[in-house]
Amino acid sequence: DGYPDDAADDPMLVFNLTDQVRETIQQTLYKLLVQRRSVFL
């Protein structure tokens, strides 16, 4: 995975990775929402 064994103990690294994952999920959800059809059509 490219991180040292003690990377999980680095709070700043964990925070940054968590932020990246959150941003990726948010972007994916937004793309899916834009593609979704209205339930009223």
Coordinates of N, CA and C in Angstrom, one line a residue:
D1 N 0.8 -1.2 0.0 CA 0.0 0.0 0.0 C 0.8 1.3 0.0
G2 N 2.1 1.1 0.2 CA 3.0 2.3 0.1 C 3.2 3.1 1.4
Y3 N 2.7 2.6 2.5 CA 2.8 3.3 3.7 C 3.6 2.4 4.7
P4 N 4.4 3.1 5.6 CA 5.1 2.3 6.6 C 4.2 1.6 7.6
D5 N 4.8 0.6 8.3 CA 4.0 -0.2 9.2 C 3.3 0.7 10.3
D6 N 4.0 1.7 10.7 CA 3.4 2.5 11.8 C 2.6 3.7 11.3
A7 N 2.2 3.7 10.0 CA 1.4 4.8 9.4 C 0.0 5.0 10.1
A8 N -0.5 3.9 10.6 CA -1.8 4.0 11.3 C -1.7 4.8 12.6
D9 N -0.5 4.9 13.1 CA -0.3 5.7 14.3 C -0.1 7.2 14.1
D10 N -0.1 7.6 12.8 CA 0.1 9.0 12.5 C -1.2 9.6 12.3
P11 N -1.7 10.4 13.2 CA -3.0 11.0 13.1 C -3.2 11.9 11.9
M12 N -2.2 12.6 11.5 CA -2.3 13.5 10.4 C -2.5 12.7 9.1
L13 N -1.7 11.7 8.9 CA -1.8 10.8 7.7 C -3.2 10.2 7.7
V14 N -3.7 9.7 8.8 CA -5.0 9.0 8.9 C -6.1 10.1 8.5
F15 N -5.9 11.3 9.0 CA -6.9 12.3 8.7 C -6.9 12.7 7.2
N16 N -5.7 12.8 6.6 CA -5.7 13.1 5.2 C -6.2 12.0 4.4
L17 N -6.0 10.7 4.7 CA -6.5 9.6 3.9 C -8.0 9.6 4.1
T18 N -8.5 9.8 5.3 CA -9.9 9.8 5.6 C -10.6 10.9 4.7
D19 N -10.0 12.1 4.7 CA -10.5 13.2 3.9 C -10.6 12.8 2.4
Q20 N -9.6 12.2 1.9 CA -9.5 11.8 0.5 C -10.7 10.8 0.2
V21 N -10.8 9.8 1.1 CA -11.9 8.8 0.9 C -13.3 9.5 1.0
R22 N -13.5 10.4 1.9 CA -14.7 11.1 2.0 C -15.0 11.9 0.7
E23 N -14.0 12.6 0.2 CA -14.2 13.4 -1.0 C -14.5 12.5 -2.2
T24 N -13.8 11.4 -2.3 CA -14.1 10.5 -3.4 C -15.6 9.9 -3.3
I25 N -16.0 9.6 -2.1 CA -17.4 9.1 -2.0 C -18.4 10.2 -2.3
Q26 N -18.1 11.4 -1.9 CA -19.0 12.5 -2.1 C -19.1 12.8 -3.6
Q27 N -18.0 12.8 -4.3 CA -18.0 13.0 -5.8 C -18.7 11.9 -6.5
T28 N -18.6 10.7 -6.1 CA -19.3 9.6 -6.7 C -20.8 9.7 -6.5
L29 N -21.2 10.0 -5.3 CA -22.6 10.2 -5.0 C -23.2 11.3 -5.8
Y30 N -22.5 12.4 -5.9 CA -23.0 13.5 -6.7 C -23.1 13.2 -8.2
K31 N -22.2 12.4 -8.7 CA -22.3 12.0 -10.1 C -23.5 11.1 -10.3
L32 N -23.7 10.2 -9.4 CA -24.8 9.3 -9.5 C -26.2 10.1 -9.3
L33 N -26.2 11.1 -8.5 CA -27.4 11.9 -8.3 C -27.7 12.6 -9.5
V34 N -26.7 13.2 -10.2 CA -26.9 13.9 -11.4 C -27.5 13.0 -12.5
Q35 N -27.1 11.8 -12.6 CA -27.5 10.8 -13.6 C -28.9 10.2 -13.3
R36 N -29.3 10.3 -12.1 CA -30.6 9.7 -11.6 C -31.8 10.4 -12.2
R37 N -32.7 9.7 -12.6 CA -34.0 10.2 -13.2 C -34.9 10.6 -12.0
S38 N -35.7 11.5 -12.3 CA -36.7 11.9 -11.3 C -37.7 10.8 -11.1
V39 N -38.1 10.6 -9.8 CA -39.1 9.5 -9.5 C -40.5 9.9 -10.0
F40 N -40.7 11.1 -10.4 CA -42.0 11.6 -10.8 C -42.2 11.5 -12.3
L41 N -41.2 11.1 -13.1 CA -41.4 11.0 -14.5 C -41.8 9.6 -15.0

